[in-house]
Tab-separated table of C-alpha atoms in Angstrom:
chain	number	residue	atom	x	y	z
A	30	UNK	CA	-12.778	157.047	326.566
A	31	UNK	CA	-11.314	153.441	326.264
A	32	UNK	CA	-12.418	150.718	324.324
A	33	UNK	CA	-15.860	148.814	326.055
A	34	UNK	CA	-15.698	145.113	326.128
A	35	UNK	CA	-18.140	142.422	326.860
A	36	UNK	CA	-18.181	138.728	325.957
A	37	UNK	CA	-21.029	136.260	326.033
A	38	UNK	CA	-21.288	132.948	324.441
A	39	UNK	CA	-18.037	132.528	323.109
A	40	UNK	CA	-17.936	136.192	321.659
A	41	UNK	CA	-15.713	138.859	322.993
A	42	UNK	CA	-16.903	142.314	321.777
A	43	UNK	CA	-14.230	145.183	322.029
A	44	UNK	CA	-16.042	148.835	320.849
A	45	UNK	CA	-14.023	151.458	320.012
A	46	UNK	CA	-15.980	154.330	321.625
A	47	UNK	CA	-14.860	157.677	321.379
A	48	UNK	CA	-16.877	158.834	318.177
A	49	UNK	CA	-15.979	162.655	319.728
A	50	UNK	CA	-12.646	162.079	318.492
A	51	UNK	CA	-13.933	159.669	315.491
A	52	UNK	CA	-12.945	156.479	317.435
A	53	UNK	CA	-9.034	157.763	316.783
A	54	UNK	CA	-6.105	155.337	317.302
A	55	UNK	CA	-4.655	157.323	320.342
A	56	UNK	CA	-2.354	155.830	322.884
A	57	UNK	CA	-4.460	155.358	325.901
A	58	UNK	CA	-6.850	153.503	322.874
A	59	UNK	CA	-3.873	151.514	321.548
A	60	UNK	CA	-3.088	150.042	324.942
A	61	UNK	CA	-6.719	149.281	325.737
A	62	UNK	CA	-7.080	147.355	322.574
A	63	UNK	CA	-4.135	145.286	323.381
A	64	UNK	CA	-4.712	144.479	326.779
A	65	UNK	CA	-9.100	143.961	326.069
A	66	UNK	CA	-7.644	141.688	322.918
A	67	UNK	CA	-5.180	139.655	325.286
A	68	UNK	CA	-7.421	139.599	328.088
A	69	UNK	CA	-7.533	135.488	329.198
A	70	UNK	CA	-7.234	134.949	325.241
A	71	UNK	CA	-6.013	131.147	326.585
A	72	UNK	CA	-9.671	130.604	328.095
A	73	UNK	CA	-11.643	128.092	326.689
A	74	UNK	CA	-14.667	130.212	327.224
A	75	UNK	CA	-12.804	132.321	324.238
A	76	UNK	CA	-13.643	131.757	320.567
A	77	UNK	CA	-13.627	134.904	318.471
A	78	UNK	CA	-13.298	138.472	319.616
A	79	UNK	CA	-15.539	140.877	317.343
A	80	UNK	CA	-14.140	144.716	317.343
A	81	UNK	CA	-16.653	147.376	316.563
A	82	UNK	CA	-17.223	151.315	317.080
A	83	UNK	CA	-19.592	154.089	317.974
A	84	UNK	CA	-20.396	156.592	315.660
A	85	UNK	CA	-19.979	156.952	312.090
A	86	UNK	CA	-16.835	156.466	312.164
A	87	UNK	CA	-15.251	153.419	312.435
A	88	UNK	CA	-11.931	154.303	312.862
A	89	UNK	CA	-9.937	157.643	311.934
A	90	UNK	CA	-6.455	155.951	312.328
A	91	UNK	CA	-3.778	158.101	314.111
A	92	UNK	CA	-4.345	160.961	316.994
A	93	UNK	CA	-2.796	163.372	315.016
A	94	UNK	CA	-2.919	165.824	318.234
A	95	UNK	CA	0.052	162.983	319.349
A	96	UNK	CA	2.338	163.411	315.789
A	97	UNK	CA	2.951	167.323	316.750
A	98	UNK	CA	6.100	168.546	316.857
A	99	UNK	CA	5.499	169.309	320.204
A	100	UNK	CA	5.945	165.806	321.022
A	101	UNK	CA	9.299	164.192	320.603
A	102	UNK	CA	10.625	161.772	318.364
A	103	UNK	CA	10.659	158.762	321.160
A	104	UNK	CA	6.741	159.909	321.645
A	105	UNK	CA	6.138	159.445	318.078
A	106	UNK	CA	8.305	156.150	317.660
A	107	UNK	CA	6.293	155.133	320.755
A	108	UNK	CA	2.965	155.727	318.941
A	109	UNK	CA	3.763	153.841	315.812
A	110	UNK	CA	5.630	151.088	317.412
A	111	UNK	CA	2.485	150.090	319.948
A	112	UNK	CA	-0.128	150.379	316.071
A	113	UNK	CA	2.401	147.599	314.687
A	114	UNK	CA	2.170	145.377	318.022
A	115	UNK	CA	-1.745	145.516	317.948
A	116	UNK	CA	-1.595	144.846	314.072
A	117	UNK	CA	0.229	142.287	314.338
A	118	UNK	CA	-1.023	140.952	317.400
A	119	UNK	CA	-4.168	140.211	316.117
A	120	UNK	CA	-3.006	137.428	313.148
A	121	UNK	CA	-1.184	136.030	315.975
A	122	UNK	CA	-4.469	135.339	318.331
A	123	UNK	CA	-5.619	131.673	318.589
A	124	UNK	CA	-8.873	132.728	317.677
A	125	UNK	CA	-10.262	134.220	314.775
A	126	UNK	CA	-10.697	138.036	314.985
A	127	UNK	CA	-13.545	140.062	312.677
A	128	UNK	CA	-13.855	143.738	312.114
A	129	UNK	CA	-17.572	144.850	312.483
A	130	UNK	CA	-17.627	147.858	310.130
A	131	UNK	CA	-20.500	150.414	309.994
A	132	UNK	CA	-19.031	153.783	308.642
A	133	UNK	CA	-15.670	155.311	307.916
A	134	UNK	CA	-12.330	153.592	308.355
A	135	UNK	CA	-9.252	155.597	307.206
A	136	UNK	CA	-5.669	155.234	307.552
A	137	UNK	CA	-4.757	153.329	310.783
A	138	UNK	CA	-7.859	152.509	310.868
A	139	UNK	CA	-8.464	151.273	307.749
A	140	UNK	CA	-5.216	148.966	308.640
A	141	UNK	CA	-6.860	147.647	311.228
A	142	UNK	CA	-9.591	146.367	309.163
A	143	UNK	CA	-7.377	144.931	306.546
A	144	UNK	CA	-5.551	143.685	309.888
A	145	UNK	CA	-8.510	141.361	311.221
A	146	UNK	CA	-8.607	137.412	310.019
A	147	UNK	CA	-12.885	138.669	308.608
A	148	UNK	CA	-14.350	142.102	308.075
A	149	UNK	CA	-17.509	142.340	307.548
A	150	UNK	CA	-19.247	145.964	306.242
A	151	UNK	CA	-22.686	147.596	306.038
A	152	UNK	CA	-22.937	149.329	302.756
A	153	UNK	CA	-22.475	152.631	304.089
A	154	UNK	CA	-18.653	151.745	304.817
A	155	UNK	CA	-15.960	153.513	303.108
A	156	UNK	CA	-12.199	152.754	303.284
A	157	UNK	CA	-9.449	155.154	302.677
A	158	UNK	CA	-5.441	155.743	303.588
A	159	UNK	CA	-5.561	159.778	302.875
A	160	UNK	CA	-2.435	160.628	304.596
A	161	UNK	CA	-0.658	161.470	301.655
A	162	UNK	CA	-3.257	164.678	301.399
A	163	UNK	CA	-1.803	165.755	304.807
A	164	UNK	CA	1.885	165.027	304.160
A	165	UNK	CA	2.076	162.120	306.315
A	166	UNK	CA	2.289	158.949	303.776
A	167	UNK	CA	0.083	155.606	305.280
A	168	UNK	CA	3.269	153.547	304.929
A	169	UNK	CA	2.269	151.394	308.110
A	170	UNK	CA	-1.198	150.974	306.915
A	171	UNK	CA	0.586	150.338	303.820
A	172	UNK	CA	1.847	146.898	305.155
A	173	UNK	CA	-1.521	145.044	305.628
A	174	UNK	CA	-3.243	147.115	302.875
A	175	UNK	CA	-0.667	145.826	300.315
A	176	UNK	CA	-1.424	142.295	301.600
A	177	UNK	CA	-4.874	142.615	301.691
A	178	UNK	CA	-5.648	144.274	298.161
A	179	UNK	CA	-4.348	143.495	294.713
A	180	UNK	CA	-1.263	145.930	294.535
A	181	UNK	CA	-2.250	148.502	292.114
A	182	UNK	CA	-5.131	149.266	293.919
A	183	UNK	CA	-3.640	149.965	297.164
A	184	UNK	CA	-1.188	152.023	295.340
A	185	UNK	CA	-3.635	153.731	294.115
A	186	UNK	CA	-5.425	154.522	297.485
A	187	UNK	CA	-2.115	155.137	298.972
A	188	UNK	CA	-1.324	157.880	296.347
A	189	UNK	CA	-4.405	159.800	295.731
A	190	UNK	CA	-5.974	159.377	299.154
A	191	UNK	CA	-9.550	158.510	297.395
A	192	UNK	CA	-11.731	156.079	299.669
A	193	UNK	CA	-12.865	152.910	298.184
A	194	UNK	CA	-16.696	152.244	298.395
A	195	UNK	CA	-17.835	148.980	300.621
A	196	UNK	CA	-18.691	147.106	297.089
A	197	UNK	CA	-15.317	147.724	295.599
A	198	UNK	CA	-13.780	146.664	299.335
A	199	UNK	CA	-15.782	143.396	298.646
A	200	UNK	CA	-14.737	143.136	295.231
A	201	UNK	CA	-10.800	143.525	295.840
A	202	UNK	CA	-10.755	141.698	298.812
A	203	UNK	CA	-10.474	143.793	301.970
A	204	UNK	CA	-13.601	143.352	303.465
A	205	UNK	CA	-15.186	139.587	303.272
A	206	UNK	CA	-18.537	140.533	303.510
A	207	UNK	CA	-20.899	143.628	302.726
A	208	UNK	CA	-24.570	143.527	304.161
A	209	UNK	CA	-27.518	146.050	304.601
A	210	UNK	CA	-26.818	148.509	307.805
A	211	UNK	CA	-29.587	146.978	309.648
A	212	UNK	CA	-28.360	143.422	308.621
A	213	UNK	CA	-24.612	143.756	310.198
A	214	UNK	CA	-25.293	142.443	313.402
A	215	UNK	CA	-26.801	139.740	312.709
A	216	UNK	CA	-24.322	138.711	309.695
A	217	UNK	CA	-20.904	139.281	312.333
A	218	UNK	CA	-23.001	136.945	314.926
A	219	UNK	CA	-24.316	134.503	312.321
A	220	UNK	CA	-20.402	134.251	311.604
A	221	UNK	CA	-19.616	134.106	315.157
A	222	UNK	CA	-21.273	131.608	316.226
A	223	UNK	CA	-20.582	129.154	313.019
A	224	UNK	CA	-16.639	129.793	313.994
A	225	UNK	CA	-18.420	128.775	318.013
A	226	UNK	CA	-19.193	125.564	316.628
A	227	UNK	CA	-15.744	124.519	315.673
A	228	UNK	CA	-12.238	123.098	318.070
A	229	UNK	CA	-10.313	126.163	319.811
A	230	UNK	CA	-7.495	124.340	319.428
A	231	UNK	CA	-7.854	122.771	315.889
A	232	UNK	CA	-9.249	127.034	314.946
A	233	UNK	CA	-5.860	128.035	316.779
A	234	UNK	CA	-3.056	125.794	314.708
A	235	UNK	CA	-5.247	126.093	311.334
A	236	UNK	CA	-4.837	130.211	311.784
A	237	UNK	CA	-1.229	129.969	312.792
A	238	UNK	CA	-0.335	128.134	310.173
A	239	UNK	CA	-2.343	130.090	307.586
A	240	UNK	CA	-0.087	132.986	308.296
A	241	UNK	CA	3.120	131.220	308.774
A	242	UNK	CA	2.912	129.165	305.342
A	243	UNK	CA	0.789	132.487	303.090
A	244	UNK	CA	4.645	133.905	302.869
A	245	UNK	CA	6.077	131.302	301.855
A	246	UNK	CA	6.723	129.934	298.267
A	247	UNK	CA	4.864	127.018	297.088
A	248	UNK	CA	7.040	123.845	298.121
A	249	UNK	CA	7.888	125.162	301.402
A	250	UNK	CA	4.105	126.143	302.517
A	251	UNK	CA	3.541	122.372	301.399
A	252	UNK	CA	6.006	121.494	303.311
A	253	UNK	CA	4.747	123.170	306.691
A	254	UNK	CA	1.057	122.550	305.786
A	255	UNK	CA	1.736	118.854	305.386
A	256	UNK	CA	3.530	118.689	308.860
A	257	UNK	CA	0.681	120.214	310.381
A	258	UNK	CA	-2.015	118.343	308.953
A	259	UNK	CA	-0.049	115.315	310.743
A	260	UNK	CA	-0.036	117.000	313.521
A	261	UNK	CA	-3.616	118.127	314.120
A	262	UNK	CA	-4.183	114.852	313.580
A	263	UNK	CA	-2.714	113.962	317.022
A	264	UNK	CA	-4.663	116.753	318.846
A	265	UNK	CA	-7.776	115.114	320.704
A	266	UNK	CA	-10.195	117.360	318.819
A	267	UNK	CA	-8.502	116.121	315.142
A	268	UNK	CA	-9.902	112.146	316.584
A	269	UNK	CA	-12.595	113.465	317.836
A	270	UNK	CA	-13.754	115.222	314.637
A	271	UNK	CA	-12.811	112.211	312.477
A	272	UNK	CA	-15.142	109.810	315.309
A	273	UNK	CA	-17.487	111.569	314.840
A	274	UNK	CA	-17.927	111.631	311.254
A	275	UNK	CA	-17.527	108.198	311.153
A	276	UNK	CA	-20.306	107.422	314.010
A	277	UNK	CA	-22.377	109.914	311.982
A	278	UNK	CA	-22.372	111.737	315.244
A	279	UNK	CA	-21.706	115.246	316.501
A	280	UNK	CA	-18.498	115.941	317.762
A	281	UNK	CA	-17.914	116.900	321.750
A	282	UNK	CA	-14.433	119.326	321.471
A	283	UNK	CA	-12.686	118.951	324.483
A	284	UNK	CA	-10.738	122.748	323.047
């Protein structure tokens, strides 16, 4: 099983559904992800893409049928080389991506979450990198974990392997929100469609630059955020908006 996608009103849905195999990161998954989350990602029909799962799992991370020693090392480089694309190729979408979480995420998995631009959780979601407790250390969940959490605390996860509860997810900043089970539909949507409301392409440079100036040290993210700011103002939608206030009127984006 691939992932299932479907997209209405603005809202691309990718569902990880192979619960069989606990919705694991395989290869044939890892290439469906990428090509359902770059799938006419330029349209204007495109706002945010929503990724969820089957099961109670929401993602196991890693195959680990595919990190055998029956497999060779350019199989296993292969593996862990496409994970990094998707990772990364998600903070580098024009539109905002969320994690829809209802259940277990571990590992690659729970790098995925910490991945996405919003994740939000029912409070049956737990959140753990235990692949220390198999002798296979998360160090490429590692990479968004440690950007996602305060650092002792994903050291902490990284070393013992324990799962953090959806509440303490909230509380150290991994997940943004964390809402009754029966409640997480509408909450992703209600986010959805507020993020629907705004410019693609004012949404597209605010998220690029986010990324491009959070690495930076203080003067020189100044110095990139105060370029940009110039130069949304030249976009169509940056008038528009400001006409619109002004005219006490709602905007039309032209995206």
């Amino acid at each position: 099983p691939v992932p299932r996608r479907r997209q209405a009103g603005g809202v691309r849905t990718i569902v990880l559904n192979n619960p069989r195999r606990r919705n694991a990161l395989s290869l044939p998954m890892l290439q469906s992800l990428r090509r359902d989350l770059l799938h006419d990602v330029k349209s204007r029909e495109l706002r945010v893409i929503v990724i969820a799962a089957e099961g109670p799992v929401f993602c196991s991370g890693h195959d680990l049928k595919e990190l055998s020693s029956e497999d060779d090392v350019k199989h296993h480089s292969q593996v862990f080389e496409l994970c990094a694309e998707v990772m990364t190729l998600i903070q580098k979408l024009p539109v905002p991506v969320i994690a829809k979480v209802n259940g277990l995420a571990t590992a690659a998995g729970c790098q995925l979450v910490a991945s996405c631009d919003i994740a939000v959780a029912s409070e049956k979601s737990q959140f753990a990198t235990p692949g220390v407790n198999i002798g296979l250390f998360c160090s490429t969940p590692a990479v968004a974990l440690g950007r996602s959490l305060p650092r002792k605390v994903a050291l902490e996860m990284l070393f013992t392997g324990e799962p953090l509860s959806a509440h303490e997810a909230l509380m150290h900043g991994l997940v943004s929100k964390v809402v009754p089970e029966d409640k997480l539909e509408e909450e992703t949507m209600k986010i959805s469609q507020k993020i629907c409301e705004s410019s693609k392409s004012v949404l597209a440079l605010g998220k690029a630059t986010f990324y491009r100036q959070i690495t930076q040290d203080l003067d020189t993210a100044y110095k990139i955020t105060t370029k940009v700011m110039v130069d949304n103002l030249t976009l169509r939608d940056g008038q528009e908006g400001i006409e619109a206030f002004v005219q006490k009127r709602k905007p039309v984006w032209s995206h």
